[in-house]
Amino acid sequence: MDHEHCSKERSASLDLLLRFQRLLVSKLYPGDCVGQVPNTYSPDLLGVGSLLKKYTALLCTHIGDILPVAISIASASHRHFAEVSRVVDGDLTGILLPELVVSVVLLLSKNAGLMQEAGAIPLLAGLLEHLDRFNHLAPGKERDDNEDLAWPGIMGSFFTGQSCRNNEEVTLIRKADLENHNKDGGFWTVIDGKVYDIKDFQTQSLTGNSIL
């Protein structure tokens, strides 16, 4: 019970790190520096960028040490995965990393030059392999992936391995592409997860567009 009580509250040090992380991001969020070209940023701003890089490096080093151990334990069973996930969720990996990634993407979209100058992004990219391996251990991962990706228009056989063609030969059509194509006068339709162009058949059909 004591363990459950403690797990509901973040440690003071973790809360302090989260506040520090948010402070760094807020200092880098573009104000007067919008539109500046690289190498013209103020020394103070570059200093904050350098501090963000050092902070990210330390965070990634810790997470890079934690995740392989977590993967090793979580691979034993679904129960082990659930327990490890709970621990990781309350650690730096689950509290600091998600917000840092979102913040870095936001900063990159607002001021790409400054973020390239800071150099924190390649450090985060080094965690992708560990995170991907851990996520692949999640129960129901394949089902969830299929539900997320197999919207009408993406060939279901592509994900189930039943396609008789090579992956390079399979054309994947996004839902937005299908909608835009039809808005421009095209006539694509989806039947059993496959996209068909029935524009030519439309002019020959005696049933009318409503049935098509």
CSV table of C-alpha atoms in Angstrom, one decimal:
chain,number,residue,atom,x,y,z
A,1,MET,CA,0.0,0.0,0.0
A,2,ASP,CA,2.9,2.3,0.8
A,3,HIS,CA,4.4,1.6,-2.6
A,4,GLU,CA,1.1,2.4,-4.4
A,5,HIS,CA,0.7,5.6,-2.4
A,6,CYS,CA,4.2,6.7,-3.3
A,7,SER,CA,3.8,5.9,-7.0
A,8,LYS,CA,0.9,8.3,-7.3
A,9,GLU,CA,3.2,11.3,-6.5
A,10,ARG,CA,6.2,12.3,-8.5
A,11,SER,CA,9.4,12.7,-6.6
A,12,ALA,CA,10.6,16.2,-5.9
A,13,SER,CA,13.7,15.7,-8.1
A,14,LEU,CA,11.6,14.5,-11.0
A,15,ASP,CA,9.2,17.4,-10.6
A,16,LEU,CA,12.2,19.7,-10.5
A,17,LEU,CA,13.6,18.2,-13.7
A,18,LEU,CA,10.3,18.7,-15.5
A,19,ARG,CA,10.1,22.3,-14.4
A,20,PHE,CA,13.7,22.8,-15.6
A,21,GLN,CA,12.9,21.2,-19.0
A,22,ARG,CA,9.9,23.4,-19.5
A,23,LEU,CA,12.0,26.5,-18.6
A,24,LEU,CA,14.5,25.6,-21.3
A,25,VAL,CA,11.8,25.1,-23.9
A,26,SER,CA,10.1,28.4,-22.9
A,27,LYS,CA,13.4,30.3,-23.3
A,28,LEU,CA,13.9,28.8,-26.7
A,29,TYR,CA,10.4,29.4,-27.9
A,30,PRO,CA,10.6,32.1,-30.7
A,31,GLY,CA,10.0,35.6,-29.8
A,32,ASP,CA,12.1,38.4,-31.3
A,33,CYS,CA,14.4,35.7,-32.9
A,34,VAL,CA,11.8,34.7,-35.5
A,35,GLY,CA,13.1,35.1,-39.0
A,36,GLN,CA,16.8,35.3,-37.9
A,37,VAL,CA,19.2,33.3,-40.0
A,38,PRO,CA,21.7,30.8,-38.4
A,39,ASN,CA,24.8,32.3,-36.7
A,40,THR,CA,22.9,35.5,-35.8
A,41,TYR,CA,21.3,34.3,-32.6
A,42,SER,CA,22.2,36.1,-29.3
A,43,PRO,CA,24.8,34.4,-27.1
A,44,ASP,CA,22.2,34.0,-24.4
A,45,LEU,CA,19.9,32.1,-26.8
A,46,LEU,CA,22.8,29.9,-28.1
A,47,GLY,CA,23.7,29.2,-24.4
A,48,VAL,CA,20.2,28.0,-23.7
A,49,GLY,CA,20.4,25.8,-26.8
A,50,SER,CA,23.7,24.4,-25.6
A,51,LEU,CA,22.2,23.7,-22.2
A,52,LEU,CA,19.2,21.9,-23.9
A,53,LYS,CA,21.7,19.7,-25.8
A,54,LYS,CA,23.6,18.8,-22.6
A,55,TYR,CA,20.3,18.1,-20.8
A,56,THR,CA,19.0,16.0,-23.6
A,57,ALA,CA,22.3,14.1,-23.7
A,58,LEU,CA,22.1,13.2,-20.0
A,59,LEU,CA,18.4,12.2,-20.3
A,60,CYS,CA,19.1,10.0,-23.4
A,61,THR,CA,22.0,8.4,-21.7
A,62,HIS,CA,19.8,7.4,-18.7
A,63,ILE,CA,17.0,6.2,-20.9
A,64,GLY,CA,19.4,4.4,-23.1
A,65,ASP,CA,20.6,2.5,-20.0
A,66,ILE,CA,17.1,1.8,-18.7
A,67,LEU,CA,15.3,0.6,-21.8
A,68,PRO,CA,17.5,-2.4,-22.6
A,69,VAL,CA,17.0,-3.7,-19.1
A,70,ALA,CA,13.3,-3.0,-19.4
A,71,ILE,CA,13.1,-4.9,-22.7
A,72,SER,CA,15.0,-7.9,-21.2
A,73,ILE,CA,12.5,-8.2,-18.3
A,74,ALA,CA,9.4,-7.3,-20.3
A,75,SER,CA,10.1,-10.0,-22.9
A,76,ALA,CA,9.5,-12.7,-20.3
A,77,SER,CA,5.7,-12.5,-20.3
A,78,HIS,CA,2.7,-10.1,-20.7
A,79,ARG,CA,2.6,-9.7,-16.9
A,80,HIS,CA,6.2,-8.7,-16.8
A,81,PHE,CA,5.6,-6.2,-19.6
A,82,ALA,CA,2.7,-4.7,-17.7
A,83,GLU,CA,4.8,-4.3,-14.5
A,84,VAL,CA,7.8,-2.9,-16.4
A,85,SER,CA,5.5,-0.5,-18.3
A,86,ARG,CA,4.1,0.8,-15.0
A,87,VAL,CA,7.6,1.4,-13.7
A,88,VAL,CA,8.9,3.0,-16.9
A,89,ASP,CA,5.8,5.2,-17.1
A,90,GLY,CA,6.7,6.8,-13.7
A,91,ASP,CA,10.4,7.1,-14.6
A,92,LEU,CA,12.1,9.8,-16.7
A,93,THR,CA,11.2,7.8,-19.8
A,94,GLY,CA,7.5,8.2,-19.2
A,95,ILE,CA,7.3,11.7,-17.8
A,96,LEU,CA,10.1,13.8,-19.3
A,97,LEU,CA,10.7,12.1,-22.7
A,98,PRO,CA,7.3,12.4,-24.3
A,99,GLU,CA,7.0,16.1,-23.4
A,100,LEU,CA,10.5,16.8,-24.5
A,101,VAL,CA,9.9,15.2,-27.9
A,102,VAL,CA,6.8,17.2,-28.5
A,103,SER,CA,8.5,20.4,-27.4
A,104,VAL,CA,11.5,19.8,-29.7
A,105,VAL,CA,9.2,19.1,-32.7
A,106,LEU,CA,7.3,22.3,-31.9
A,107,LEU,CA,10.5,24.3,-31.6
A,108,LEU,CA,11.8,22.8,-34.8
A,109,SER,CA,8.6,23.9,-36.7
A,110,LYS,CA,8.9,27.4,-35.2
A,111,ASN,CA,12.6,27.9,-35.6
A,112,ALA,CA,14.5,25.2,-37.4
A,113,GLY,CA,17.7,27.1,-37.7
A,114,LEU,CA,18.1,27.5,-33.9
A,115,MET,CA,17.2,23.9,-33.2
A,116,GLN,CA,19.8,22.7,-35.8
A,117,GLU,CA,22.3,25.0,-34.1
A,118,ALA,CA,21.5,23.5,-30.7
A,119,GLY,CA,22.0,19.9,-32.0
A,120,ALA,CA,19.6,18.1,-29.6
A,121,ILE,CA,17.6,16.3,-32.2
A,122,PRO,CA,20.2,13.6,-33.2
A,123,LEU,CA,20.5,12.7,-29.5
A,124,LEU,CA,16.8,11.8,-29.4
A,125,ALA,CA,17.0,9.9,-32.6
A,126,GLY,CA,19.4,7.5,-30.9
A,127,LEU,CA,16.5,6.2,-28.7
A,128,LEU,CA,14.2,5.2,-31.5
A,129,GLU,CA,15.6,1.7,-31.8
A,130,HIS,CA,15.2,1.0,-28.0
A,131,LEU,CA,11.7,2.5,-27.9
A,132,ASP,CA,10.6,0.5,-31.0
A,133,ARG,CA,11.9,-2.8,-29.5
A,134,PHE,CA,10.1,-2.1,-26.3
A,135,ASN,CA,6.8,-1.2,-28.0
A,136,HIS,CA,6.9,-4.4,-30.1
A,137,LEU,CA,6.6,-6.3,-26.9
A,138,ALA,CA,3.2,-4.8,-26.1
A,139,PRO,CA,0.3,-7.4,-26.0
A,140,GLY,CA,-2.0,-6.9,-29.0
A,141,LYS,CA,0.5,-4.7,-30.8
A,142,GLU,CA,-0.1,-6.3,-34.2
A,143,ARG,CA,-3.9,-6.0,-33.8
A,144,ASP,CA,-3.6,-2.3,-32.8
A,145,ASP,CA,-1.3,-1.6,-35.7
A,146,ASN,CA,-3.7,-3.2,-38.2
A,147,GLU,CA,-6.6,-1.3,-36.7
A,148,ASP,CA,-4.7,2.0,-36.9
A,149,LEU,CA,-3.4,1.5,-40.4
A,150,ALA,CA,-5.9,-0.7,-42.2
A,151,TRP,CA,-8.4,2.0,-43.1
A,152,PRO,CA,-10.3,1.4,-46.3
A,153,GLY,CA,-7.9,2.2,-49.1
A,154,ILE,CA,-4.8,0.4,-47.7
A,155,MET,CA,-4.7,-3.1,-48.9
A,156,GLY,CA,-5.2,-5.4,-45.9
A,157,SER,CA,-3.2,-8.2,-47.6
A,158,PHE,CA,-0.2,-5.9,-47.4
A,159,PHE,CA,-0.2,-6.1,-43.6
A,160,THR,CA,-1.2,-9.8,-43.3
A,161,GLY,CA,1.5,-11.0,-45.7
A,162,GLN,CA,-1.0,-12.5,-48.2
A,163,SER,CA,0.0,-10.2,-51.0
A,164,CYS,CA,1.4,-12.0,-54.0
A,165,ARG,CA,3.3,-8.9,-55.1
A,166,ASN,CA,6.5,-7.5,-53.6
A,167,ASN,CA,6.1,-4.6,-51.2
A,168,GLU,CA,7.9,-2.3,-53.7
A,169,GLU,CA,5.1,-2.9,-56.2
A,170,VAL,CA,2.2,-2.2,-53.8
A,171,THR,CA,0.9,1.4,-54.1
A,172,LEU,CA,-0.5,2.7,-50.8
A,173,ILE,CA,-3.2,5.3,-51.2
A,174,ARG,CA,-3.9,7.5,-48.2
A,175,LYS,CA,-7.5,8.4,-47.3
A,176,ALA,CA,-6.8,12.1,-48.0
A,177,ASP,CA,-5.5,11.2,-51.5
A,178,LEU,CA,-8.6,9.3,-52.3
A,179,GLU,CA,-10.9,12.1,-51.1
A,180,ASN,CA,-8.9,14.8,-53.0
A,181,HIS,CA,-8.9,12.6,-56.2
A,182,ASN,CA,-12.7,12.3,-56.1
A,183,LYS,CA,-13.1,16.0,-55.4
A,184,ASP,CA,-11.2,16.7,-58.6
A,185,GLY,CA,-13.6,14.7,-60.7
A,186,GLY,CA,-12.1,11.2,-60.2
A,187,PHE,CA,-14.1,8.2,-59.2
A,188,TRP,CA,-12.1,5.9,-56.9
A,189,THR,CA,-13.9,3.5,-54.6
A,190,VAL,CA,-12.8,1.1,-51.9
A,191,ILE,CA,-13.9,-2.6,-51.9
A,192,ASP,CA,-12.5,-5.0,-49.4
A,193,GLY,CA,-9.5,-2.8,-48.6
A,194,LYS,CA,-8.5,-2.3,-52.3
A,195,VAL,CA,-8.9,1.0,-54.3
A,196,TYR,CA,-10.6,0.7,-57.7
A,197,ASP,CA,-10.8,3.4,-60.3
A,198,ILE,CA,-14.3,3.0,-61.8
A,199,LYS,CA,-14.3,6.3,-63.7
A,200,ASP,CA,-14.5,4.6,-67.1
A,201,PHE,CA,-17.2,2.2,-65.9
A,202,GLN,CA,-19.2,5.1,-64.7
A,203,THR,CA,-20.0,6.3,-68.2
A,204,GLN,CA,-21.0,2.8,-69.3
A,205,SER,CA,-23.1,1.9,-66.3
A,206,LEU,CA,-26.9,1.8,-66.6
A,207,THR,CA,-27.5,1.8,-62.9
A,208,GLY,CA,-26.6,5.5,-62.2
A,209,ASN,CA,-24.1,7.1,-60.0
A,210,SER,CA,-26.0,6.6,-56.8
A,211,ILE,CA,-25.7,2.8,-56.9
A,212,LEU,CA,-22.0,3.1,-57.8
